[in-house]
Short mmCIF file of C-alpha atoms in Angstrom, two decimals:
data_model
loop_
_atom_site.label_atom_id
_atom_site.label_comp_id
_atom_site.label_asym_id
_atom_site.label_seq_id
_atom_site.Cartn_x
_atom_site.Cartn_y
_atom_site.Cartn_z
CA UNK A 1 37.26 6.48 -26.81
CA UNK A 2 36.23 3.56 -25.10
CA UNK A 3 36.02 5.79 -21.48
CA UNK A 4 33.83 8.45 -23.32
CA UNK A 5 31.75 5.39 -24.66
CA UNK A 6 31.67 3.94 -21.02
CA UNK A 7 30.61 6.94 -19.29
CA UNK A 8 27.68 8.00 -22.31
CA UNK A 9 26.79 3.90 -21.68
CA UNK A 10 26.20 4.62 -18.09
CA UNK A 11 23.95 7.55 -18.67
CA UNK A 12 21.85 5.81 -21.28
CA UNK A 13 21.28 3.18 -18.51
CA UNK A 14 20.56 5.76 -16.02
CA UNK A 15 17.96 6.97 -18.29
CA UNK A 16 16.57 3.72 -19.40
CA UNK A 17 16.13 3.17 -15.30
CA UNK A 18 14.17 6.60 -15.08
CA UNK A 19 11.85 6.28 -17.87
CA UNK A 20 11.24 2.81 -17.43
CA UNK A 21 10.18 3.98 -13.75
CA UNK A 22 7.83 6.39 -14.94
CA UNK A 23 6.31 4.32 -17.16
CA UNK A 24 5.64 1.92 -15.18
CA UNK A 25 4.18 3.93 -12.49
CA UNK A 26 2.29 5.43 -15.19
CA UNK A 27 0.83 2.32 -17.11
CA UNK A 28 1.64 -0.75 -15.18
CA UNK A 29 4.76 -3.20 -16.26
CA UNK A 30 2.48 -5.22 -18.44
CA UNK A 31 1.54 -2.18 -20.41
CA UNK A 32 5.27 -1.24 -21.51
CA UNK A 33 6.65 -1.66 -24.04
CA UNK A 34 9.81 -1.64 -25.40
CA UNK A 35 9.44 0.97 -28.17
CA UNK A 36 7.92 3.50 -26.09
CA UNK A 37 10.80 3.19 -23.35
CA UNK A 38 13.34 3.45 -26.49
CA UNK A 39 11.27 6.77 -27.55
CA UNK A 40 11.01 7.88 -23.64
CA UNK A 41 14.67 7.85 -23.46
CA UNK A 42 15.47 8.90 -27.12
CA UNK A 43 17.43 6.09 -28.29
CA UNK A 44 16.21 3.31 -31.27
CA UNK A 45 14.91 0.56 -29.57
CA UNK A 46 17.06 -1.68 -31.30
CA UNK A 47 19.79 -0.06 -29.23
CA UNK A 48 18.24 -0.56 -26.01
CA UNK A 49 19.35 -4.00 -26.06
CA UNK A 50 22.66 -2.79 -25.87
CA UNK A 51 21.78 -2.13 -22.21
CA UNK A 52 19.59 -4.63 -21.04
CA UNK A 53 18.67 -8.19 -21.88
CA UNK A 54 14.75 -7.75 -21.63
CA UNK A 55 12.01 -6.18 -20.03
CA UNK A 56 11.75 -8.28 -16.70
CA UNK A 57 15.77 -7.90 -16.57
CA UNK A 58 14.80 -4.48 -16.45
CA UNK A 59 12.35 -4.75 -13.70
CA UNK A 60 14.06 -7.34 -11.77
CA UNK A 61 17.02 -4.95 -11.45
CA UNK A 62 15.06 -1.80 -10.58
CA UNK A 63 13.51 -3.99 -8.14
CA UNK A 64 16.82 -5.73 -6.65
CA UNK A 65 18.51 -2.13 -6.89
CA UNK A 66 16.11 -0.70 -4.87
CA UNK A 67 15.87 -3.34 -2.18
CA UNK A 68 20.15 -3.35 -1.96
CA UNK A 69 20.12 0.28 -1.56
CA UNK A 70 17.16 0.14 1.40
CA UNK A 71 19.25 -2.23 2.98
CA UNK A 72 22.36 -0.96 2.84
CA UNK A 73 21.16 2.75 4.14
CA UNK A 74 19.11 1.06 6.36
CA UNK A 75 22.43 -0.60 8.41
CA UNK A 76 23.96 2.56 8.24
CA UNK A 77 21.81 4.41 9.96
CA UNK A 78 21.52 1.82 12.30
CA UNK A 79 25.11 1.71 12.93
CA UNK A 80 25.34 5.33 13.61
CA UNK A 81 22.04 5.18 16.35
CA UNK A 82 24.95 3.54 19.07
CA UNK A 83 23.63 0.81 21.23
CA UNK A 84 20.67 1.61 23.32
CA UNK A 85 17.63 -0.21 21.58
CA UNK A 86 15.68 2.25 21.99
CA UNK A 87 17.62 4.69 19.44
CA UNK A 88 18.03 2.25 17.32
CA UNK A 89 14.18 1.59 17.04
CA UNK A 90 13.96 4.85 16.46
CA UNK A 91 16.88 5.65 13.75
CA UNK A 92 15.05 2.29 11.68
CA UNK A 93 11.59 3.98 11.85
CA UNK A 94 13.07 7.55 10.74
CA UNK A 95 14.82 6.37 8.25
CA UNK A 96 12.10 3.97 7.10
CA UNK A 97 9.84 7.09 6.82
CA UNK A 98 12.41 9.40 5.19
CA UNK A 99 13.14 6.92 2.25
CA UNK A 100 10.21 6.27 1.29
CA UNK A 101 8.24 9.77 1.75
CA UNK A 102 10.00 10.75 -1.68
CA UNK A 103 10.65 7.39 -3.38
CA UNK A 104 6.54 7.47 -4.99
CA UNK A 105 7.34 5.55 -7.83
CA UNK A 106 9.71 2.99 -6.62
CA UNK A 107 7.84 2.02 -3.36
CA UNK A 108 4.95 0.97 -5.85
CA UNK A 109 6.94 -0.88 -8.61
CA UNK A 110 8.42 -2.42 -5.37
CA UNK A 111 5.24 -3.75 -4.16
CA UNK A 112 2.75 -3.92 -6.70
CA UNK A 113 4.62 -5.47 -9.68
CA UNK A 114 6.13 -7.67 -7.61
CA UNK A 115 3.57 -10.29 -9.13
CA UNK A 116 4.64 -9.23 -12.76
CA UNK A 117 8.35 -11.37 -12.19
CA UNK A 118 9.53 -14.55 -13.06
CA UNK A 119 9.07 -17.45 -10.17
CA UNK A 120 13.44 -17.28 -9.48
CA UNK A 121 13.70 -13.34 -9.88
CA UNK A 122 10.44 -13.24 -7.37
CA UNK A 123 11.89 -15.23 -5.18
CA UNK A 124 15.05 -13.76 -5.05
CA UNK A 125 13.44 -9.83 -4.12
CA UNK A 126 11.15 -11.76 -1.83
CA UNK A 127 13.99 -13.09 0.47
CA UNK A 128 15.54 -9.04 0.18
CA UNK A 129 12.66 -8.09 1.83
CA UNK A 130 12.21 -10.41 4.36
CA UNK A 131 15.82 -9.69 5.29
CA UNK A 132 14.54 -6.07 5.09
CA UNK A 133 11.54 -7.30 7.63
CA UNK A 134 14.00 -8.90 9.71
CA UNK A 135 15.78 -6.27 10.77
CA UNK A 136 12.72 -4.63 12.51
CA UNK A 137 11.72 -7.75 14.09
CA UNK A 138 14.96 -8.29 15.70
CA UNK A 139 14.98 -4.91 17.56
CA UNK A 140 10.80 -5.56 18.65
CA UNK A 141 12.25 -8.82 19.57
CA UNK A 142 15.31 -7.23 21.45
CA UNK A 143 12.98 -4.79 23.10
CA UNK A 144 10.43 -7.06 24.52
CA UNK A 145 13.44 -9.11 25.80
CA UNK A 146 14.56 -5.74 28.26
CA UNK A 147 11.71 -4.71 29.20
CA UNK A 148 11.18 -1.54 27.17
CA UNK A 149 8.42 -2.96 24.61
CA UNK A 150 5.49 -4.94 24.95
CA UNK A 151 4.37 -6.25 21.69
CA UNK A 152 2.05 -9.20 21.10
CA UNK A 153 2.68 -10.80 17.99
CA UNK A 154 6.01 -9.66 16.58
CA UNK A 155 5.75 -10.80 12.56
CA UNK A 156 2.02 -9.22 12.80
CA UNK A 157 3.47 -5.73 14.35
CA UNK A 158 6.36 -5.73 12.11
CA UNK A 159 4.34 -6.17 9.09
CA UNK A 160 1.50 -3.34 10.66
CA UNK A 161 4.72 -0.62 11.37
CA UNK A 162 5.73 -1.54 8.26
CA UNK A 163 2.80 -1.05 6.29
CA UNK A 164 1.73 2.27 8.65
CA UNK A 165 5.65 3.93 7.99
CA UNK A 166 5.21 2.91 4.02
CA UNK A 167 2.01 4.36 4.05
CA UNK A 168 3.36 8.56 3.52
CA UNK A 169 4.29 7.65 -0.23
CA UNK A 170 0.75 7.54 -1.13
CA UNK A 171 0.15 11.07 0.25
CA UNK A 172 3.67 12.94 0.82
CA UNK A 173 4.13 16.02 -0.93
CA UNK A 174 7.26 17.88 -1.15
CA UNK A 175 4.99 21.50 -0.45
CA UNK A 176 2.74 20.06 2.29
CA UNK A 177 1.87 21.22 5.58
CA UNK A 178 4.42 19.58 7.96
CA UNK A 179 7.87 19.41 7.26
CA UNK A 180 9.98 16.07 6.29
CA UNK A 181 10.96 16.48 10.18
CA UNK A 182 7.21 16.71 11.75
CA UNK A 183 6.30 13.86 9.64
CA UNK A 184 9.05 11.17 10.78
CA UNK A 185 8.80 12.85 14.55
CA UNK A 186 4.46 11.78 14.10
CA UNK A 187 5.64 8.83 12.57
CA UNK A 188 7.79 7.54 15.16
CA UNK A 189 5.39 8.59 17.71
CA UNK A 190 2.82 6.74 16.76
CA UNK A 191 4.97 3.96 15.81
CA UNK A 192 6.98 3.60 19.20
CA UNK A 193 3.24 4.04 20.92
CA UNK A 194 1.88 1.16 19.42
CA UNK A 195 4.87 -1.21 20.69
CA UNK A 196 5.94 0.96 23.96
CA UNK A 197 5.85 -1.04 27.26
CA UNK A 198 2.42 0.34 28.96
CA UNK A 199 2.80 1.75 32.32
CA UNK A 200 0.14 -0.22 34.79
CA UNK A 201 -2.26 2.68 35.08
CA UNK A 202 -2.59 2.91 31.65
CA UNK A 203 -3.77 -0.21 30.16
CA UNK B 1 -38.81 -13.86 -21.18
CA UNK B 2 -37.94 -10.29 -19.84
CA UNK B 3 -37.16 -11.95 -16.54
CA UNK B 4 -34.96 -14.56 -17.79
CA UNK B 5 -32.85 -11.86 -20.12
CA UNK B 6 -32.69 -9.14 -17.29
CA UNK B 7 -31.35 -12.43 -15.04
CA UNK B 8 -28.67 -13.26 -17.59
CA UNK B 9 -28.00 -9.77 -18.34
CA UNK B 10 -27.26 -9.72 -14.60
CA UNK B 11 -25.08 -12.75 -14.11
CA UNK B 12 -23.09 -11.41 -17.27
CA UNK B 13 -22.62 -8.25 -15.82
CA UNK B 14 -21.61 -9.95 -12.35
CA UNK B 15 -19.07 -12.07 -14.39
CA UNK B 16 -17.30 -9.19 -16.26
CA UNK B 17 -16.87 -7.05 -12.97
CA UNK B 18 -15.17 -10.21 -11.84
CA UNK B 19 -13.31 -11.20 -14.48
CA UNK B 20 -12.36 -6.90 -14.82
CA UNK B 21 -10.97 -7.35 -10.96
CA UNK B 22 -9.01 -10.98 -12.24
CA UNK B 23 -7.42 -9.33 -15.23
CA UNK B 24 -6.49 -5.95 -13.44
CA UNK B 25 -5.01 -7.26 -10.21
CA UNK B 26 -2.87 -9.95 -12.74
CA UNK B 27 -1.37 -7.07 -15.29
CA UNK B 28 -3.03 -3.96 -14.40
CA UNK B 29 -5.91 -1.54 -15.66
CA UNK B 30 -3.54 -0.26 -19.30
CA UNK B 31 -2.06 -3.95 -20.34
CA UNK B 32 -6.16 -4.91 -20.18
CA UNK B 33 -7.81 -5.07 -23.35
CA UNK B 34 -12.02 -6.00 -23.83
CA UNK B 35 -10.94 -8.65 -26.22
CA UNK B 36 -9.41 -11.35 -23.50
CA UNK B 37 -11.98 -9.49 -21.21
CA UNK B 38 -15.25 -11.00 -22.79
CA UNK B 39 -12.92 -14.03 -23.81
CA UNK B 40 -12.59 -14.31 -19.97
CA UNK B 41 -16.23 -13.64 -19.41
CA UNK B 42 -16.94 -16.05 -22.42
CA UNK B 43 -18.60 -13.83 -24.50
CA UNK B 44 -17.54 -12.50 -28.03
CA UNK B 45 -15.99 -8.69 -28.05
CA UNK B 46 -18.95 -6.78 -29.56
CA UNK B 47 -21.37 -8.37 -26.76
CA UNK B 48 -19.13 -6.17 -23.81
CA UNK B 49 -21.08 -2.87 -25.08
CA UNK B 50 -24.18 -4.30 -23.88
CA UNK B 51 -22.70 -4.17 -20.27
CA UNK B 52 -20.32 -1.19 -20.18
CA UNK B 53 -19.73 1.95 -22.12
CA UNK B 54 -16.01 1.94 -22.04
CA UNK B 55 -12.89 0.43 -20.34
CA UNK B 56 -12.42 3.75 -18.49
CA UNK B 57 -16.71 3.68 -17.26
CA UNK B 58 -15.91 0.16 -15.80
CA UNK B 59 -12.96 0.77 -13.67
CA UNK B 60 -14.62 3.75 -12.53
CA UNK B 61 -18.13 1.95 -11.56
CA UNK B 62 -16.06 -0.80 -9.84
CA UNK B 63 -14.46 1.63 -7.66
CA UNK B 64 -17.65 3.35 -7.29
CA UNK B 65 -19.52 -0.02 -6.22
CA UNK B 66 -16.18 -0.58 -3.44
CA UNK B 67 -16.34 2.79 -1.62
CA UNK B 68 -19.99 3.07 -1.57
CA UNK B 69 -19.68 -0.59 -0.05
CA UNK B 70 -17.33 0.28 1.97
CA UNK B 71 -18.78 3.62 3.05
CA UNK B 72 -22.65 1.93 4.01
CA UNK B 73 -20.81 -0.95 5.68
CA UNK B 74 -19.03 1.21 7.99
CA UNK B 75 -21.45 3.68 8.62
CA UNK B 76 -23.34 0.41 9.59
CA UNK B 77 -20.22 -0.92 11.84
CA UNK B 78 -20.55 2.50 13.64
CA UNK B 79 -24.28 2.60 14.17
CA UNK B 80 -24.28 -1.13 15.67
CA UNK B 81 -21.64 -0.13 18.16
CA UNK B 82 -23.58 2.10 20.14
CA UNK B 83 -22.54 5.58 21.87
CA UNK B 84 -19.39 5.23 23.73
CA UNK B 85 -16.48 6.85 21.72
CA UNK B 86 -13.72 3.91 22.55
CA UNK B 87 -16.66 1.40 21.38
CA UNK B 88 -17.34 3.05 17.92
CA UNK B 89 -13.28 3.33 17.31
CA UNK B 90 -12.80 -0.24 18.00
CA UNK B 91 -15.73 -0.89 15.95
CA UNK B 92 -14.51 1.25 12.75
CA UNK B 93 -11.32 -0.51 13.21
CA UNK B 94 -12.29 -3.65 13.65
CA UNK B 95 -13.99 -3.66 10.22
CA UNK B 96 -11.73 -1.67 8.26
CA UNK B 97 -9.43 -4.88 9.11
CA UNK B 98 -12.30 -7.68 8.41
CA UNK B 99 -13.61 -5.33 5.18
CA UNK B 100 -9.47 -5.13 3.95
CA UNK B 101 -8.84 -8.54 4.70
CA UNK B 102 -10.13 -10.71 1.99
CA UNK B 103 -10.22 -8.17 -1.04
CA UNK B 104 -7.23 -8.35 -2.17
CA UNK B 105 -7.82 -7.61 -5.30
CA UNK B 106 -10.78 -4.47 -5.39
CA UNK B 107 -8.03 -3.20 -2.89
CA UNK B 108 -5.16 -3.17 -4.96
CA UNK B 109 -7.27 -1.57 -7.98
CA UNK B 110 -8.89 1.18 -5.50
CA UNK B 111 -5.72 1.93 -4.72
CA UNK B 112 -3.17 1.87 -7.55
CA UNK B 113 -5.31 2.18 -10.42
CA UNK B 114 -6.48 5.58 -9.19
CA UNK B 115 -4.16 7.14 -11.59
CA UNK B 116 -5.83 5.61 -14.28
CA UNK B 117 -9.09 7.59 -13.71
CA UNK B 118 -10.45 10.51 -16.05
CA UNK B 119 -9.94 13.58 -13.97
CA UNK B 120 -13.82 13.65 -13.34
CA UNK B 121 -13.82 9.99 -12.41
CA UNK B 122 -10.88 10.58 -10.27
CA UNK B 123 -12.53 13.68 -8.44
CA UNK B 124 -15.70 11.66 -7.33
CA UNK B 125 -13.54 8.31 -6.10
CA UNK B 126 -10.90 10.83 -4.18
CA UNK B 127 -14.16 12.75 -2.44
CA UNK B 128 -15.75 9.40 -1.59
CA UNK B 129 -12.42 8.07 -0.14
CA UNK B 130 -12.34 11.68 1.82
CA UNK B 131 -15.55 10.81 3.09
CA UNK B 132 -13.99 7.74 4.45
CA UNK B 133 -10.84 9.17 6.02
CA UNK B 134 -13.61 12.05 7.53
CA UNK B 135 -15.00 9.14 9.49
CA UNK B 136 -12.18 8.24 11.42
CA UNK B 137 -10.88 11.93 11.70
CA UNK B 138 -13.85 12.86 13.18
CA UNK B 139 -13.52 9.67 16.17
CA UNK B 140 -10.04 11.09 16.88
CA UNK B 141 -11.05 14.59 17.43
CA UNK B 142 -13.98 13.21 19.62
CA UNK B 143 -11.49 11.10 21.88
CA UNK B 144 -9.24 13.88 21.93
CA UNK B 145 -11.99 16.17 23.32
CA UNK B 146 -13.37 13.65 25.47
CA UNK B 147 -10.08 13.09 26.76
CA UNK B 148 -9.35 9.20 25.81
CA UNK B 149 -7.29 9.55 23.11
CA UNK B 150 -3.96 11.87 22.61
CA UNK B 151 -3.72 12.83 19.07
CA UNK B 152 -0.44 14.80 17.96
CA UNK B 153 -2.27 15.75 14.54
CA UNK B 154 -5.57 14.30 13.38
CA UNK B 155 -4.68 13.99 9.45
CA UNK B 156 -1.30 12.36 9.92
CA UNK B 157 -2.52 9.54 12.79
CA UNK B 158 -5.62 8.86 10.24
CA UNK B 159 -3.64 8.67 7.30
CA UNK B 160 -0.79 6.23 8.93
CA UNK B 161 -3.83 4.39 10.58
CA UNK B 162 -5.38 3.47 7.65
CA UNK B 163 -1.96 2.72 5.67
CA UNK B 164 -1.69 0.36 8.83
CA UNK B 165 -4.59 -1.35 8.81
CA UNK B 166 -4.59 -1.93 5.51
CA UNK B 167 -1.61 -2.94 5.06
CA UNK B 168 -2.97 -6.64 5.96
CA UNK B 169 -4.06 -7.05 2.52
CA UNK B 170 -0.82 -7.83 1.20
CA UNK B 171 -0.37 -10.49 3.45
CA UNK B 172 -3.45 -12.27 4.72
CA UNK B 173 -3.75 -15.92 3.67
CA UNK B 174 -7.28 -17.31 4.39
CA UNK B 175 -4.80 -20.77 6.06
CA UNK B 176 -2.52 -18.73 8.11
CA UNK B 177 -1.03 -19.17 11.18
CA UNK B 178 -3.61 -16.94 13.06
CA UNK B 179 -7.45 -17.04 12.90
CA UNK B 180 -9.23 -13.51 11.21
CA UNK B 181 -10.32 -12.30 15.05
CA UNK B 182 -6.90 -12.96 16.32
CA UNK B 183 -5.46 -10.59 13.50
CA UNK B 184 -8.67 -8.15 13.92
CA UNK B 185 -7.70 -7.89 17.80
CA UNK B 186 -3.61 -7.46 17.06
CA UNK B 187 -4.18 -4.69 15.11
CA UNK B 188 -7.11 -2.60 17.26
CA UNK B 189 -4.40 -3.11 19.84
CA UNK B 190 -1.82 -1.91 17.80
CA UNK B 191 -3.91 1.06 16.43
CA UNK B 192 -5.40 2.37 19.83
CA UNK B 193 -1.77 2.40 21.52
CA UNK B 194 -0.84 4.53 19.16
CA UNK B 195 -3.42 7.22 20.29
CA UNK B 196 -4.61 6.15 23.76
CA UNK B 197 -4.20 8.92 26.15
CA UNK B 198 -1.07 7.76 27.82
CA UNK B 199 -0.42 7.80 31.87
CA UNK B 200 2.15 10.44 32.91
CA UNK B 201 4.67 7.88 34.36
CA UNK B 202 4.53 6.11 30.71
CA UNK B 203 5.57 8.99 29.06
#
């Protein structure tokens, strides 16, 4: 019994997550409520409070889940690049670009209800991401050290790539022109050009 | 008399677009309701409906009144910068940054409350923004003919352009470290690397 109620728990808090992410997406945070998340996922909304505390609970989680999982998948892949900088510039950018190119919903409750949580829960997703930011400035900060980029400001570059390589959610579409592939390969093109140690004759 | 009432009439109207682009930016477009709307303004409920039609006919005039801003300011930009290709990118870019800077707000509602548009509304705000990417599509495929630029695909570079250059709005703080032409030159920098014709021994 109390497996079976575990596992139908989980997936009633899978679903609260999901509907509560369209909803959002759809209306705004401000503009849910309660009973029409309870209706979304089909349960009384006296019983969502079985699964979470309140409504920025909810959102702080969704937020801090989706910033833990970014990071985490984010090391991974640059674990697996190997040493050279220069792969590992480009494994962060290509995987930067592949999470979010599908991820719609969640890259805008990420940044645009940021400013619907509570001071200590915005604080706490604000330091995720600049450990998120970090990580990029590090490797421009690595690179300029060899040699191998040239980069003038490295919080304003890091925040630009950033905002460029974010910038497919608002337009990515699963039946598009380009391929997933093309898209990160234009992406880190244009990303590695922008920070890419000029030869003399060019500049 | 007339004078005086068509003055006020202005000055209200004035204050609700303003107090519209408070509200929305702080909860967003669904959570608003006209009642704290005219109590922001300062007016009572019933007095709204001598300014706007509906909810909907305001957010979709505001976004109107941004891109057709936005549109004649640029086309401006572009006329003041004279012939040469390189002089009317820098220019376009230049002001996209200074024009994204210190709005914030209109930004964040052109943007994410798109989805909150009527399906007619929402036609005539994507075509004008369309007419804004054309503008900068059309600079790339003259520097790629010309020869000064190296453009892998013209939709893709103007799309993660943009998302770059206006990704500043999230972060720009009127004290910040740098000045506004520091941050304007960073980012032309940033954008024409990543479609300057490169020099073979760079590549």
């Amino acid at each position: 019994m109390a497996r079976i109620s575990g596992s139908n728990g989980a997936r009633t808090a899978t679903a609260i997550r999901s509907a509560a992410l369209t909803l959002i997406y759809r209306q705004g945070f401000a503009a849910m409520n309660l009973r029409d998340l309870a209706a979304e996922v089909g349960i009384q909304p006296s019983s969502l409070y079985n699964h979470i505390t309140s409504k920025q609970a909810l959102l702080f989680d969704m937020m801090q889940e989706h910033m833990a999982t970014l990071l985490a998948a984010t090391d991974a892949a640059l674990e697996a690049a190997g040493p050279a900088l220069m792969d590992r510039l480009r494994a962060f950018i290509a995987h930067h670009v592949l999470y979010h190119m599908e991820r719609r919903q969640e890259v805008y409750i990420a940044n645009f209800e940021l400013r619907a949580l509570d001071p200590p829960n915005y604080r706490q997703i604000v330091e995720m991401r600049r450990n998120y930011e970090a990580r990029l400035m590090a490797l421009l900060e690595e690179g300029v050290a060899t040699g191998e980029l040239e980069v003038a400001d490295i919080p304003v570059t890091t925040f630009a790539m950033l905002a460029m390589l974010t910038g497919i959610c608002t337009w990515y579409r699963p039946n598009g022109r380009l391929e997933k592939a093309e898209l990160v390969a234009l992406h880190t093109e244009l990303a590695l050009n922008g920070v890419r140690r000029r030869a003399v004759s060019a500049r």
